[in-house]
Short mmCIF file of C-alpha atoms in Angstrom, two decimals:
data_model
loop_
_atom_site.label_atom_id
_atom_site.label_comp_id
_atom_site.label_asym_id
_atom_site.label_seq_id
_atom_site.Cartn_x
_atom_site.Cartn_y
_atom_site.Cartn_z
CA UNK A 1 -20.32 -44.59 61.67
CA UNK A 2 -16.89 -46.24 60.72
CA UNK A 3 -18.53 -48.47 58.25
CA UNK A 4 -20.45 -45.43 56.44
CA UNK A 5 -17.35 -43.34 56.49
CA UNK A 6 -15.33 -46.03 54.97
CA UNK A 7 -18.15 -46.63 52.33
CA UNK A 8 -18.20 -42.89 51.35
CA UNK A 9 -14.19 -42.91 51.16
CA UNK A 10 -14.17 -45.77 48.97
CA UNK A 11 -16.87 -44.10 46.83
CA UNK A 12 -15.08 -40.96 46.59
CA UNK A 13 -11.78 -42.71 45.74
CA UNK A 14 -13.57 -44.66 42.91
CA UNK A 15 -14.80 -41.30 41.52
CA UNK A 16 -11.16 -39.95 41.56
CA UNK A 17 -9.97 -42.65 39.93
CA UNK A 18 -12.72 -42.72 37.26
CA UNK A 19 -12.29 -39.09 36.89
CA UNK A 20 -8.30 -39.32 36.64
CA UNK A 21 -8.67 -42.10 34.07
CA UNK A 22 -11.01 -40.21 32.05
CA UNK A 23 -8.61 -37.10 32.13
CA UNK A 24 -5.83 -39.17 31.00
CA UNK A 25 -7.88 -41.05 28.17
CA UNK A 26 -9.03 -37.21 27.24
CA UNK A 27 -5.50 -35.87 27.23
CA UNK A 28 -4.31 -38.69 25.10
CA UNK A 29 -6.94 -38.24 22.81
CA UNK A 30 -6.20 -34.57 22.50
CA UNK A 31 -2.59 -35.18 22.05
CA UNK A 32 -3.34 -37.67 19.32
CA UNK A 33 -5.77 -35.39 17.50
CA UNK A 34 -3.78 -32.04 17.77
CA UNK A 35 -1.14 -30.93 15.09
CA UNK A 36 2.11 -32.68 15.78
CA UNK A 37 4.84 -31.38 13.35
CA UNK A 38 7.99 -33.01 12.30
CA UNK A 39 10.80 -31.25 10.62
CA UNK A 40 11.90 -32.74 7.12
CA UNK A 41 14.37 -29.74 6.67
CA UNK A 42 14.97 -26.61 8.56
CA UNK A 43 17.65 -24.04 7.49
CA UNK A 44 19.75 -21.74 9.57
CA UNK A 45 18.09 -18.08 10.36
CA UNK A 46 18.64 -15.32 12.84
CA UNK A 47 16.30 -14.74 15.70
CA UNK A 48 12.55 -13.80 15.20
CA UNK A 49 12.27 -10.20 15.48
CA UNK A 50 9.25 -7.75 16.21
CA UNK A 51 7.99 -5.22 13.72
CA UNK A 52 5.49 -4.06 16.39
CA UNK A 53 2.98 -1.37 15.20
CA UNK A 54 4.24 -0.74 11.83
CA UNK A 55 3.68 -1.84 8.20
CA UNK A 56 7.23 -2.61 7.48
CA UNK A 57 7.06 -6.60 7.53
CA UNK A 58 8.55 -6.50 4.06
CA UNK A 59 11.74 -5.01 5.76
CA UNK A 60 11.93 -7.38 8.43
CA UNK A 61 11.39 -10.50 6.36
CA UNK A 62 13.41 -9.20 3.50
CA UNK A 63 16.41 -8.97 6.00
CA UNK A 64 15.71 -11.96 7.53
CA UNK A 65 16.34 -13.44 4.40
CA UNK A 66 19.25 -11.74 3.65
CA UNK A 67 20.88 -12.75 7.02
CA UNK A 68 20.09 -16.43 6.16
CA UNK A 69 21.59 -16.02 2.76
CA UNK A 70 24.83 -14.73 4.63
CA UNK A 71 24.64 -17.80 6.71
CA UNK A 72 24.28 -20.14 3.95
CA UNK A 73 27.23 -18.65 2.34
CA UNK A 74 29.38 -18.95 5.39
CA UNK A 75 29.31 -15.51 6.39
CA UNK A 76 29.12 -14.29 10.23
CA UNK A 77 25.64 -13.96 11.65
CA UNK A 78 24.46 -10.60 11.79
CA UNK A 79 21.24 -8.30 12.56
CA UNK A 80 20.67 -5.71 10.09
CA UNK A 81 18.75 -2.83 10.43
CA UNK A 82 15.20 -2.67 9.30
CA UNK A 83 14.89 1.10 9.77
CA UNK A 84 17.58 1.85 7.30
CA UNK A 85 15.87 0.37 4.62
CA UNK A 86 12.55 2.08 5.60
CA UNK A 87 14.08 5.33 5.87
CA UNK A 88 15.71 5.37 2.08
CA UNK A 89 12.53 3.63 0.55
CA UNK A 90 10.15 6.38 2.23
CA UNK A 91 12.69 9.11 1.01
CA UNK A 92 12.67 7.73 -2.57
CA UNK A 93 8.87 6.79 -2.63
CA UNK A 94 7.98 10.80 -1.55
CA UNK A 95 9.95 11.80 -5.02
CA UNK A 96 7.68 9.42 -7.04
CA UNK A 97 4.52 10.61 -5.21
CA UNK A 98 5.19 14.21 -5.87
CA UNK A 99 6.14 13.34 -9.72
CA UNK A 100 2.90 11.69 -9.89
CA UNK A 101 0.81 14.39 -8.41
CA UNK A 102 -0.17 12.11 -5.49
CA UNK A 103 -1.89 9.27 -7.89
CA UNK A 104 0.43 6.73 -6.08
CA UNK A 105 0.30 4.44 -3.12
CA UNK A 106 2.12 6.49 -0.67
CA UNK A 107 2.40 4.69 2.61
CA UNK A 108 4.75 2.33 4.74
CA UNK A 109 4.17 -0.81 2.72
CA UNK A 110 6.72 -2.47 0.31
CA UNK A 111 8.19 -5.63 -1.23
CA UNK A 112 11.21 -7.79 -0.82
CA UNK A 113 12.85 -6.18 -3.88
CA UNK A 114 12.87 -2.82 -1.86
CA UNK A 115 15.34 -4.36 0.47
CA UNK A 116 17.82 -5.13 -2.50
CA UNK A 117 17.51 -1.95 -4.05
CA UNK A 118 18.51 -0.28 -0.82
CA UNK A 119 21.50 -2.43 -0.43
CA UNK A 120 22.42 -1.90 -4.16
CA UNK A 121 21.86 2.04 -4.16
CA UNK A 122 22.48 3.00 -0.41
CA UNK A 123 23.96 -0.08 1.35
CA UNK A 124 23.09 -1.33 4.79
CA UNK A 125 24.05 -0.87 8.34
CA UNK A 126 23.61 -3.20 11.33
CA UNK A 127 20.69 -2.83 13.68
CA UNK A 128 23.07 -1.84 16.60
CA UNK A 129 24.33 1.06 14.45
CA UNK A 130 20.85 2.38 13.40
CA UNK A 131 17.75 1.39 15.33
CA UNK A 132 15.30 3.86 14.09
CA UNK A 133 13.92 4.55 17.41
CA UNK A 134 14.07 8.02 18.00
CA UNK A 135 10.63 9.01 19.24
CA UNK A 136 10.41 7.81 22.61
CA UNK A 137 9.06 4.33 21.94
CA UNK A 138 10.90 0.84 22.74
CA UNK A 139 9.26 -0.85 19.27
CA UNK A 140 8.51 0.50 16.10
CA UNK A 141 4.96 2.53 16.42
CA UNK A 142 4.55 4.15 12.89
CA UNK A 143 0.83 5.58 13.65
CA UNK A 144 2.06 9.25 13.66
CA UNK A 145 5.02 8.95 11.04
CA UNK A 146 3.07 7.55 8.38
CA UNK A 147 0.32 10.01 8.76
CA UNK A 148 3.00 13.09 8.88
CA UNK A 149 4.68 11.94 6.07
CA UNK A 150 1.36 11.60 3.91
CA UNK A 151 0.43 14.90 5.06
CA UNK A 152 3.63 16.60 4.02
CA UNK A 153 3.88 15.15 0.45
CA UNK A 154 0.18 16.06 -0.05
CA UNK A 155 0.77 19.48 1.31
CA UNK A 156 3.82 19.69 -1.40
CA UNK A 157 1.57 18.58 -4.04
CA UNK A 158 -1.38 20.90 -3.67
CA UNK A 159 0.60 23.94 -2.41
CA UNK A 160 -0.54 26.99 -4.09
CA UNK A 161 2.70 28.61 -5.57
CA UNK A 162 2.14 26.53 -8.45
CA UNK A 163 5.74 25.14 -8.39
CA UNK A 164 7.82 23.30 -6.08
CA UNK A 165 10.67 24.73 -3.72
CA UNK A 166 14.01 23.07 -4.21
CA UNK A 167 14.00 22.21 -0.44
CA UNK A 168 10.93 20.29 -0.14
CA UNK A 169 12.61 17.28 -0.13
CA UNK A 170 15.04 18.11 2.43
CA UNK A 171 11.93 18.94 4.63
CA UNK A 172 10.66 15.35 3.99
CA UNK A 173 14.13 13.82 4.89
CA UNK A 174 14.15 16.05 8.09
CA UNK A 175 10.71 14.52 9.46
CA UNK A 176 12.58 11.08 8.85
CA UNK A 177 15.71 12.30 10.58
CA UNK A 178 13.37 13.49 13.64
CA UNK A 179 11.48 10.30 14.07
CA UNK A 180 14.06 7.46 12.78
CA UNK A 181 17.17 9.22 13.25
CA UNK A 182 19.87 10.77 10.81
CA UNK A 183 21.40 8.06 8.57
CA UNK A 184 24.92 7.39 9.45
CA UNK A 185 27.74 8.16 7.05
CA UNK A 186 30.45 6.13 8.41
CA UNK A 187 30.34 3.61 11.70
CA UNK A 188 32.62 1.37 13.42
CA UNK A 189 31.82 -2.41 13.52
CA UNK A 190 33.99 -5.18 15.08
CA UNK A 191 37.08 -3.02 14.89
CA UNK A 192 36.66 -1.61 11.34
CA UNK A 193 35.23 1.36 9.99
CA UNK A 194 32.56 1.31 7.12
CA UNK A 195 30.07 3.55 5.20
CA UNK A 196 27.03 1.79 4.62
CA UNK A 197 27.84 0.71 0.90
CA UNK A 198 31.14 -0.72 2.32
CA UNK A 199 29.64 -2.41 4.93
CA UNK A 200 27.04 -3.99 2.01
CA UNK A 201 29.92 -4.66 -0.30
CA UNK A 202 32.66 -5.95 1.99
CA UNK A 203 30.94 -7.20 4.92
CA UNK A 204 27.61 -8.64 3.88
CA UNK A 205 29.07 -9.41 0.37
CA UNK A 206 25.97 -10.41 -1.39
CA UNK A 207 25.00 -9.46 -5.22
CA UNK A 208 21.54 -7.79 -5.10
CA UNK A 209 21.23 -8.68 -9.11
CA UNK A 210 21.53 -12.51 -7.87
CA UNK A 211 18.04 -12.50 -6.38
CA UNK A 212 14.57 -12.85 -8.66
CA UNK A 213 10.88 -13.06 -7.69
CA UNK A 214 8.71 -15.50 -8.86
CA UNK A 215 5.00 -15.74 -9.17
CA UNK A 216 2.03 -17.63 -10.90
CA UNK A 217 -0.80 -15.86 -12.81
CA UNK A 218 -2.67 -16.49 -16.08
CA UNK A 219 -3.13 -12.89 -17.02
CA UNK A 220 0.54 -12.95 -18.26
CA UNK A 221 2.49 -15.48 -20.42
CA UNK A 222 4.21 -18.01 -18.53
CA UNK A 223 7.99 -17.92 -18.41
CA UNK A 224 8.21 -14.28 -19.08
CA UNK A 225 8.55 -11.37 -16.55
CA UNK A 226 5.71 -8.88 -15.84
CA UNK A 227 5.13 -5.86 -13.28
CA UNK A 228 3.21 -7.55 -10.51
CA UNK A 229 0.12 -5.33 -10.08
CA UNK A 230 0.04 -4.86 -6.35
CA UNK A 231 -0.42 -1.43 -4.65
CA UNK A 232 2.99 -1.80 -2.74
CA UNK A 233 5.02 -2.51 -5.89
CA UNK A 234 6.08 1.33 -6.00
CA UNK A 235 9.32 0.34 -7.94
CA UNK A 236 7.30 -1.28 -10.66
CA UNK A 237 9.50 -4.50 -10.15
CA UNK A 238 9.06 -7.46 -12.13
CA UNK A 239 8.49 -11.16 -11.48
CA UNK A 240 8.92 -14.30 -13.35
CA UNK A 241 5.70 -16.07 -14.18
CA UNK A 242 5.51 -19.72 -14.01
CA UNK A 243 2.48 -22.29 -13.94
CA UNK A 244 1.45 -23.19 -10.30
CA UNK A 245 2.92 -26.78 -10.20
CA UNK A 246 6.15 -25.42 -11.19
CA UNK A 247 5.86 -22.54 -8.57
CA UNK A 248 5.29 -25.12 -5.87
CA UNK A 249 8.32 -27.35 -7.14
CA UNK A 250 10.65 -24.22 -7.30
CA UNK A 251 9.63 -23.53 -3.62
CA UNK A 252 10.01 -27.09 -2.28
CA UNK A 253 13.24 -27.51 -4.24
CA UNK A 254 14.81 -24.50 -3.03
CA UNK A 255 14.36 -25.43 0.65
CA UNK A 256 15.56 -29.02 -0.04
CA UNK A 257 18.66 -27.31 -2.04
CA UNK A 258 19.42 -25.27 1.19
CA UNK A 259 17.77 -21.79 -0.10
CA UNK A 260 15.56 -19.89 2.34
CA UNK A 261 12.62 -17.96 0.57
CA UNK A 262 11.12 -14.32 0.96
CA UNK A 263 7.27 -14.96 0.90
CA UNK A 264 4.72 -12.46 0.10
CA UNK A 265 1.32 -13.78 0.82
CA UNK A 266 -2.26 -12.86 2.00
CA UNK A 267 -2.97 -13.68 5.66
CA UNK A 268 -6.50 -12.23 5.60
CA UNK A 269 -7.93 -15.76 4.99
CA UNK A 270 -9.79 -17.26 7.96
CA UNK A 271 -7.66 -20.23 7.41
CA UNK A 272 -4.71 -18.32 8.55
CA UNK A 273 -4.49 -18.78 12.54
CA UNK A 274 -1.09 -17.34 13.83
CA UNK A 275 -2.27 -18.02 17.51
CA UNK A 276 -2.53 -21.50 16.56
CA UNK A 277 0.52 -21.85 14.36
CA UNK A 278 -1.07 -23.01 11.25
CA UNK A 279 -2.37 -21.74 8.05
CA UNK A 280 -4.50 -24.09 5.94
CA UNK A 281 -7.29 -24.07 3.48
CA UNK A 282 -9.96 -26.52 4.81
CA UNK A 283 -11.96 -28.70 2.24
CA UNK A 284 -15.29 -27.28 3.69
CA UNK A 285 -17.32 -24.77 1.80
CA UNK A 286 -20.36 -22.67 2.57
CA UNK A 287 -21.08 -22.67 -1.30
CA UNK A 288 -21.88 -26.42 -1.64
CA UNK A 289 -25.22 -26.29 0.62
CA UNK A 290 -28.91 -27.41 0.14
CA UNK A 291 -31.51 -24.57 0.82
CA UNK A 292 -31.97 -26.06 4.14
CA UNK A 293 -28.37 -26.16 5.23
CA UNK A 294 -28.27 -22.48 3.88
CA UNK A 295 -30.90 -21.28 6.14
CA UNK A 296 -29.25 -23.00 9.32
CA UNK A 297 -26.14 -21.59 8.40
CA UNK A 298 -27.28 -18.21 8.18
CA UNK A 299 -28.85 -18.22 11.75
CA UNK A 300 -25.39 -19.00 13.07
CA UNK A 301 -23.21 -16.56 14.79
CA UNK A 302 -19.96 -15.72 13.08
CA UNK A 303 -18.02 -17.27 15.68
CA UNK A 304 -20.38 -20.66 14.96
CA UNK A 305 -19.66 -20.42 11.44
CA UNK A 306 -15.85 -20.43 11.79
CA UNK A 307 -15.91 -23.09 14.29
CA UNK A 308 -17.97 -25.19 12.02
CA UNK A 309 -15.84 -24.44 9.00
CA UNK A 310 -12.17 -24.34 10.52
CA UNK A 311 -10.81 -26.86 12.88
CA UNK A 312 -7.44 -25.57 13.89
CA UNK A 313 -7.12 -28.73 16.55
CA UNK A 314 -6.22 -31.52 14.17
CA UNK A 315 -5.04 -31.87 10.54
CA UNK A 316 -7.71 -32.46 8.17
CA UNK A 317 -8.60 -32.42 4.51
CA UNK A 318 -7.73 -29.40 2.37
CA UNK A 319 -8.98 -28.07 -0.92
CA UNK A 320 -7.05 -28.93 -4.06
CA UNK A 321 -5.73 -25.65 -5.38
CA UNK A 322 -6.00 -25.10 -9.15
CA UNK A 323 -4.39 -22.40 -11.66
CA UNK A 324 -7.87 -21.16 -11.74
CA UNK A 325 -8.68 -20.75 -8.38
CA UNK A 326 -5.50 -18.50 -7.81
CA UNK A 327 -6.41 -16.42 -10.66
CA UNK A 328 -9.90 -15.89 -9.63
CA UNK A 329 -8.89 -14.87 -6.00
CA UNK A 330 -6.25 -12.37 -7.22
CA UNK A 331 -8.82 -10.83 -9.72
CA UNK A 332 -11.45 -10.38 -7.21
CA UNK A 333 -9.08 -9.00 -4.65
CA UNK A 334 -9.49 -12.08 -2.70
CA UNK A 335 -5.68 -12.42 -2.50
CA UNK A 336 -4.00 -9.11 -1.64
CA UNK A 337 -0.15 -8.38 -0.63
CA UNK A 338 -0.99 -8.32 3.10
CA UNK A 339 2.42 -9.39 4.38
CA UNK A 340 6.15 -10.46 3.97
CA UNK A 341 7.39 -13.55 5.74
CA UNK A 342 10.50 -15.85 5.57
CA UNK A 343 10.18 -19.37 4.68
CA UNK A 344 13.03 -21.31 6.32
CA UNK A 345 12.09 -24.92 6.25
CA UNK A 346 9.46 -27.89 5.41
CA UNK A 347 7.65 -29.93 7.90
CA UNK A 348 5.01 -32.84 7.93
CA UNK A 349 2.25 -33.34 10.30
CA UNK A 350 1.25 -37.12 11.72
CA UNK A 351 -0.75 -37.68 8.62
CA UNK A 352 2.06 -36.86 6.31
CA UNK A 353 0.73 -33.47 4.77
CA UNK A 354 3.70 -31.22 4.17
CA UNK A 355 4.10 -27.49 5.69
CA UNK A 356 6.23 -24.81 5.04
CA UNK A 357 7.98 -23.64 8.26
CA UNK A 358 7.34 -19.74 8.15
CA UNK A 359 9.43 -17.25 10.49
CA UNK A 360 7.16 -14.44 11.14
CA UNK A 361 8.29 -10.73 12.32
CA UNK A 362 5.65 -10.30 15.06
CA UNK A 363 7.70 -11.32 18.08
CA UNK A 364 7.56 -14.68 19.85
CA UNK A 365 4.50 -14.05 22.11
CA UNK A 366 1.03 -15.04 21.17
CA UNK A 367 2.09 -18.18 19.20
CA UNK A 368 2.74 -21.62 20.30
CA UNK A 369 5.97 -21.90 17.92
CA UNK A 370 7.81 -19.10 19.33
CA UNK A 371 7.28 -16.49 16.30
CA UNK A 372 7.01 -19.35 13.60
CA UNK A 373 4.29 -21.07 12.22
CA UNK A 374 3.30 -23.92 9.51
CA UNK A 375 1.79 -23.08 6.10
CA UNK A 376 0.04 -26.17 4.43
CA UNK A 377 1.22 -26.67 0.80
CA UNK A 378 -2.39 -25.84 -0.31
CA UNK A 379 -2.26 -22.52 1.58
CA UNK A 380 1.05 -21.63 -0.24
CA UNK A 381 -0.17 -22.72 -3.37
CA UNK A 382 -3.37 -20.59 -2.96
CA UNK A 383 -2.30 -17.54 -1.44
CA UNK A 384 1.31 -16.71 -2.35
CA UNK A 385 1.47 -13.33 -3.95
CA UNK A 386 5.20 -13.76 -4.97
CA UNK A 387 8.33 -14.72 -3.40
CA UNK A 388 12.13 -14.02 -3.69
CA UNK A 389 15.01 -16.50 -3.94
CA UNK A 390 18.50 -16.66 -4.92
CA UNK A 391 18.82 -17.44 -8.67
CA UNK A 392 20.79 -20.52 -8.18
CA UNK A 393 18.13 -22.32 -6.35
CA UNK A 394 16.28 -22.73 -9.66
CA UNK A 395 17.10 -26.01 -11.57
CA UNK A 396 19.22 -25.82 -14.52
CA UNK A 397 15.95 -26.78 -16.80
CA UNK A 398 14.03 -23.85 -15.06
CA UNK A 399 16.79 -21.45 -15.55
CA UNK A 400 16.58 -22.14 -19.27
CA UNK A 401 12.87 -21.81 -19.43
CA UNK A 402 13.32 -18.22 -17.78
CA UNK A 403 16.38 -17.15 -19.95
CA UNK A 404 18.50 -16.94 -17.07
#
């Protein structure tokens, strides 16, 4: 019995040791194959915020960009109010919608130039002065607000009086007052009294006219400005148009010179995996298959298709992005103005592939990098709608090309 027991124990220990060695080898293999990022350059920025259930990414990322600009210029770190910007944009947007008889993309979306527009025309305030949470929620939850505002302007436009009352816009702002709170006329901050305008001028101290937007499409001439045709461009703002290779050079050069980037991109692609912390453009393509491969492919579930097309467990080959690919994706509505984010650095993986470090506005949960993710250079080349930078981030040669 003792001998038998000893044999069983030795056998069990052998199994345990074998299992332990296999597990250790598997852990090492997984660690080796997973993404390992090394920062090349990471620029200062404020903490990650959460837009929660609101379509206001443009305000969160735009102000994150402005906050980093202040830090770059040696100014104090500050948390600026996203909802101050949202209130003013919604208010002005309603006037345009009514003037255009409702033939307008009225809603909560926006763009980076909306932030500089508000700063220039209305100023800005700190978050602690205006949080925009006047409706019993801890996070920004705009489902009801967006519908109420849309229905209000629709009723004004379609009213049976055949003319507008002089108070319709006061009523619209009254709704914003109820949900977001009345805008402050004056406030105290760090022992000094400000108005929103004087706070923008004296404390923030940035010139909104120093910021430009850049894109890269062939349906307009290069090195000229054009009104980018996206629904949320309600101000009909213009962007500078440059070839794709120069667009990427500008973005990489800006980071290397110490300038962060306000980045408008499409995140509806299957290669965008925020929960994995990466955005990529894998080289695999379902279009290049034989008839037998296609028949097998069509029998797979959506989950199986995604697993075969996209592997987010380790770096792999990505598509080489061309100017034509960018244009076709834009023309076919495959690239849309989904999301505004803030690029704050450059990193590389263990295969020396380069990525932009992106600060998001979805909080710090459900993501391995505390609210940041890594967008590959091919992804940024393919899916960038436009981006905002300080004009001094441009090289002397590029300024001359753009007439700046």
